[in-house]
Amino acid sequence: MLRQQDVGHRIVVRRIVGIREGRPLFSDALGELVELSETHITLSTDRGRLRVPVDEVHRAKRVPPARRPTAAAVVALELAADEAWPAPVRERLGDWLLRSADGWTGRANSALPVGDPDRPLPAALDAVERWYAERGQPAMVNTPLPLAAPVGAELDARGWTARPPVLVQTAPLTALPSGGPDLPPVGLSPTPSTEWLAVAAGRKGGLPDAARHVLTAVDRIRFAHLHVDGQLLAVGRGTVTGEGRRLGLTLIEVLPEARRRGFAGAVVRALADWGRAEGATHAFLQVEQRNAPAVALYQRLGFTTHHTYLTRVAPA
């Protein structure tokens, strides 16, 4: 059967739809798992959203994606994401990127092993370990899968651990609905307000100077603010990178007391409108696989999983 970590992935569900001559009749459904609860399995299929009661499920399992992205597509998306979340300290190891931001977020403090490190793999990882040791930081490597599977195998042999899997999701901007009048307006600004930064600090555990660089050092950027009765209740950040084609969505956050009111969707739609106006054609975001509510939200908005990555951490 399915588990929460299957949310956001392609599944097949065989359900019991009736009985004929004392034998069950089955129907199969194929799609992306949107939500998994104690009572229902919800998936997005080519024919729309399907909600199947658990007591009707005969069998359900995860299946491979319909078509894996090419290595070039994964590299292009990973580089666009790196451009959208720029670490202030950066060096190259061949084609690989080494990044440091005073420990603020895994993405900005991990090596990105895409391309050729210009040396054998063991020597490349030795160099990664030395680079982070010189900065007094734990060595981390962000491994896009399946592209960086050989790197992951070498890290397994070295005893590195893995943080929870992250889904890199994409959607054509034409598929994302435009903002509507039924929710409070979302303000977009090229700089974050003090309130916006406070929300980000609460989510990420503070904002050192390096964090401000990561958040703001992008040429084409907007910070979303949604207020109700003068109170900031939802925020978001949008960037246009990847040669102007990709809208990156980060820090989509709604205050706990304001959740389940459609505010996150309003923020995403406002940033999508801006991205379209800037000439971007696709949106992307990164969400932890175990964050089922967020994965379900993005699924409803039209996002699908492009690939996954693991942040690998060297043993202490």
mmCIF file of C-alpha atoms in Angstrom, residues 163-306:
data_model
loop_
_atom_site.group_PDB
_atom_site.id
_atom_site.type_symbol
_atom_site.label_atom_id
_atom_site.label_comp_id
_atom_site.label_asym_id
_atom_site.label_seq_id
_atom_site.Cartn_x
_atom_site.Cartn_y
_atom_site.Cartn_z
ATOM 1 C CA ARG A 163 17.764 14.644 4.687
ATOM 2 C CA PRO A 164 14.115 14.042 3.650
ATOM 3 C CA PRO A 165 13.528 13.869 -0.122
ATOM 4 C CA VAL A 166 12.561 17.085 -1.896
ATOM 5 C CA LEU A 167 10.293 17.248 -4.938
ATOM 6 C CA VAL A 168 11.292 19.683 -7.673
ATOM 7 C CA GLN A 169 7.985 20.529 -9.288
ATOM 8 C CA THR A 170 7.120 22.454 -12.436
ATOM 9 C CA ALA A 171 4.092 23.824 -14.244
ATOM 10 C CA PRO A 172 3.582 25.712 -17.502
ATOM 11 C CA LEU A 173 2.571 29.262 -16.641
ATOM 12 C CA THR A 174 -0.296 28.913 -19.091
ATOM 13 C CA ALA A 175 -1.695 26.185 -16.816
ATOM 14 C CA LEU A 176 -1.652 28.327 -13.671
ATOM 15 C CA PRO A 177 -4.854 30.334 -13.157
ATOM 16 C CA SER A 178 -4.632 34.105 -13.022
ATOM 17 C CA GLY A 179 -5.446 35.910 -9.806
ATOM 18 C CA GLY A 180 -9.119 36.664 -9.189
ATOM 19 C CA PRO A 181 -11.169 39.211 -7.233
ATOM 20 C CA ASP A 182 -12.530 36.726 -4.675
ATOM 21 C CA LEU A 183 -9.536 37.008 -2.321
ATOM 22 C CA PRO A 184 -7.629 39.939 -0.801
ATOM 23 C CA PRO A 185 -5.251 41.593 -3.285
ATOM 24 C CA VAL A 186 -1.605 40.578 -3.208
ATOM 25 C CA GLY A 187 0.966 43.350 -3.292
ATOM 26 C CA LEU A 188 4.226 42.763 -5.166
ATOM 27 C CA SER A 189 7.397 44.672 -4.362
ATOM 28 C CA PRO A 190 11.022 44.427 -5.577
ATOM 29 C CA THR A 191 12.130 44.511 -1.922
ATOM 30 C CA PRO A 192 10.789 42.708 1.149
ATOM 31 C CA SER A 193 9.155 44.668 3.939
ATOM 32 C CA THR A 194 10.278 44.369 7.540
ATOM 33 C CA GLU A 195 7.153 42.305 8.220
ATOM 34 C CA TRP A 196 7.955 40.013 5.291
ATOM 35 C CA LEU A 197 11.460 39.410 6.609
ATOM 36 C CA ALA A 198 10.060 38.630 10.054
ATOM 37 C CA VAL A 199 7.856 35.895 8.574
ATOM 38 C CA ALA A 200 10.834 34.471 6.669
ATOM 39 C CA ALA A 201 12.984 34.586 9.808
ATOM 40 C CA GLY A 202 10.335 32.712 11.750
ATOM 41 C CA ARG A 203 10.217 29.978 9.147
ATOM 42 C CA LYS A 204 13.955 29.658 8.584
ATOM 43 C CA GLY A 205 15.236 30.307 12.109
ATOM 44 C CA GLY A 206 16.666 33.795 11.764
ATOM 45 C CA LEU A 207 18.148 35.896 8.970
ATOM 46 C CA PRO A 208 21.924 36.412 9.059
ATOM 47 C CA ASP A 209 23.544 38.785 6.573
ATOM 48 C CA ALA A 210 24.139 35.892 4.193
ATOM 49 C CA ALA A 211 20.409 35.174 4.207
ATOM 50 C CA ARG A 212 19.597 38.667 3.008
ATOM 51 C CA HIS A 213 21.983 38.124 0.093
ATOM 52 C CA VAL A 214 20.302 34.820 -0.786
ATOM 53 C CA LEU A 215 16.876 36.431 -0.643
ATOM 54 C CA THR A 216 17.564 39.613 -2.594
ATOM 55 C CA ALA A 217 20.581 39.183 -4.924
ATOM 56 C CA VAL A 218 18.544 38.322 -8.015
ATOM 57 C CA ASP A 219 17.995 40.847 -10.796
ATOM 58 C CA ARG A 220 14.356 40.018 -11.539
ATOM 59 C CA ILE A 221 12.518 39.444 -8.277
ATOM 60 C CA ARG A 222 9.254 40.196 -6.493
ATOM 61 C CA PHE A 223 8.164 39.776 -2.875
ATOM 62 C CA ALA A 224 4.477 39.073 -2.358
ATOM 63 C CA HIS A 225 2.571 40.531 0.602
ATOM 64 C CA LEU A 226 -1.063 39.671 1.379
ATOM 65 C CA HIS A 227 -2.676 41.832 4.055
ATOM 66 C CA VAL A 228 -6.095 41.555 5.672
ATOM 67 C CA ASP A 229 -7.225 44.476 7.827
ATOM 68 C CA GLY A 230 -3.673 45.773 7.888
ATOM 69 C CA GLN A 231 -2.139 42.494 9.073
ATOM 70 C CA LEU A 232 0.336 40.579 6.923
ATOM 71 C CA LEU A 233 -1.042 37.032 6.651
ATOM 72 C CA ALA A 234 0.763 35.514 3.663
ATOM 73 C CA VAL A 235 4.034 36.029 1.813
ATOM 74 C CA GLY A 236 5.916 34.631 -1.141
ATOM 75 C CA ARG A 237 8.936 35.242 -3.312
ATOM 76 C CA GLY A 238 9.208 35.014 -7.087
ATOM 77 C CA THR A 239 12.299 35.152 -9.286
ATOM 78 C CA VAL A 240 12.811 34.945 -13.033
ATOM 79 C CA THR A 241 15.990 33.045 -13.949
ATOM 80 C CA GLY A 242 17.072 30.359 -16.400
ATOM 81 C CA GLU A 243 17.604 32.761 -19.312
ATOM 82 C CA GLY A 244 14.339 34.495 -18.464
ATOM 83 C CA ARG A 245 12.176 31.412 -18.955
ATOM 84 C CA ARG A 246 11.648 30.126 -15.413
ATOM 85 C CA LEU A 247 9.642 31.622 -12.576
ATOM 86 C CA GLY A 248 10.963 30.307 -9.255
ATOM 87 C CA LEU A 249 8.555 30.264 -6.310
ATOM 88 C CA THR A 250 10.033 30.208 -2.816
ATOM 89 C CA LEU A 251 8.941 30.965 0.752
ATOM 90 C CA ILE A 252 5.229 30.654 0.062
ATOM 91 C CA GLU A 253 4.087 31.000 3.652
ATOM 92 C CA VAL A 254 0.745 31.641 5.364
ATOM 93 C CA LEU A 255 0.529 32.450 9.061
ATOM 94 C CA PRO A 256 -0.974 29.518 10.998
ATOM 95 C CA GLU A 257 -4.115 31.405 12.012
ATOM 96 C CA ALA A 258 -4.878 32.270 8.359
ATOM 97 C CA ARG A 259 -4.427 28.874 6.708
ATOM 98 C CA ARG A 260 -7.065 27.034 4.666
ATOM 99 C CA ARG A 261 -8.486 30.299 3.323
ATOM 100 C CA GLY A 262 -6.914 30.205 -0.120
ATOM 101 C CA PHE A 263 -4.197 32.742 0.634
ATOM 102 C CA ALA A 264 -1.274 30.577 -0.524
ATOM 103 C CA GLY A 265 -2.976 30.047 -3.863
ATOM 104 C CA ALA A 266 -3.577 33.774 -4.170
ATOM 105 C CA VAL A 267 0.116 34.476 -3.605
ATOM 106 C CA VAL A 268 1.144 31.880 -6.206
ATOM 107 C CA ARG A 269 -1.314 33.256 -8.759
ATOM 108 C CA ALA A 270 -0.115 36.842 -8.242
ATOM 109 C CA LEU A 271 3.508 35.809 -8.743
ATOM 110 C CA ALA A 272 2.515 33.741 -11.786
ATOM 111 C CA ASP A 273 0.853 36.807 -13.318
ATOM 112 C CA TRP A 274 4.066 38.762 -12.773
ATOM 113 C CA GLY A 275 6.189 35.938 -14.210
ATOM 114 C CA ARG A 276 4.066 35.788 -17.347
ATOM 115 C CA ALA A 277 4.404 39.543 -17.785
ATOM 116 C CA GLU A 278 8.188 39.132 -17.486
ATOM 117 C CA GLY A 279 8.204 36.598 -20.310
ATOM 118 C CA ALA A 280 8.674 33.414 -18.246
ATOM 119 C CA THR A 281 7.032 30.280 -19.616
ATOM 120 C CA HIS A 282 7.297 27.811 -16.724
ATOM 121 C CA ALA A 283 7.189 27.943 -12.928
ATOM 122 C CA PHE A 284 9.142 25.749 -10.559
ATOM 123 C CA LEU A 285 9.314 25.183 -6.824
ATOM 124 C CA GLN A 286 10.854 22.806 -4.314
ATOM 125 C CA VAL A 287 8.827 21.133 -1.578
ATOM 126 C CA GLU A 288 9.642 18.394 0.905
ATOM 127 C CA GLN A 289 7.995 15.150 -0.110
ATOM 128 C CA ARG A 290 6.697 14.611 3.436
ATOM 129 C CA ASN A 291 4.861 17.978 3.420
ATOM 130 C CA ALA A 292 1.621 16.447 2.166
ATOM 131 C CA PRO A 293 -0.582 19.590 2.555
ATOM 132 C CA ALA A 294 1.833 21.713 0.496
ATOM 133 C CA VAL A 295 2.251 18.991 -2.133
ATOM 134 C CA ALA A 296 -1.536 18.733 -2.406
ATOM 135 C CA LEU A 297 -1.865 22.521 -2.768
ATOM 136 C CA TYR A 298 0.678 22.676 -5.576
ATOM 137 C CA GLN A 299 -0.942 19.696 -7.280
ATOM 138 C CA ARG A 300 -4.262 21.521 -7.279
ATOM 139 C CA LEU A 301 -2.532 24.512 -8.860
ATOM 140 C CA GLY A 302 -1.178 22.359 -11.684
ATOM 141 C CA PHE A 303 2.341 21.418 -10.557
ATOM 142 C CA THR A 304 3.849 18.002 -11.246
ATOM 143 C CA THR A 305 7.110 16.467 -10.072
ATOM 144 C CA HIS A 306 9.998 16.963 -12.506
#
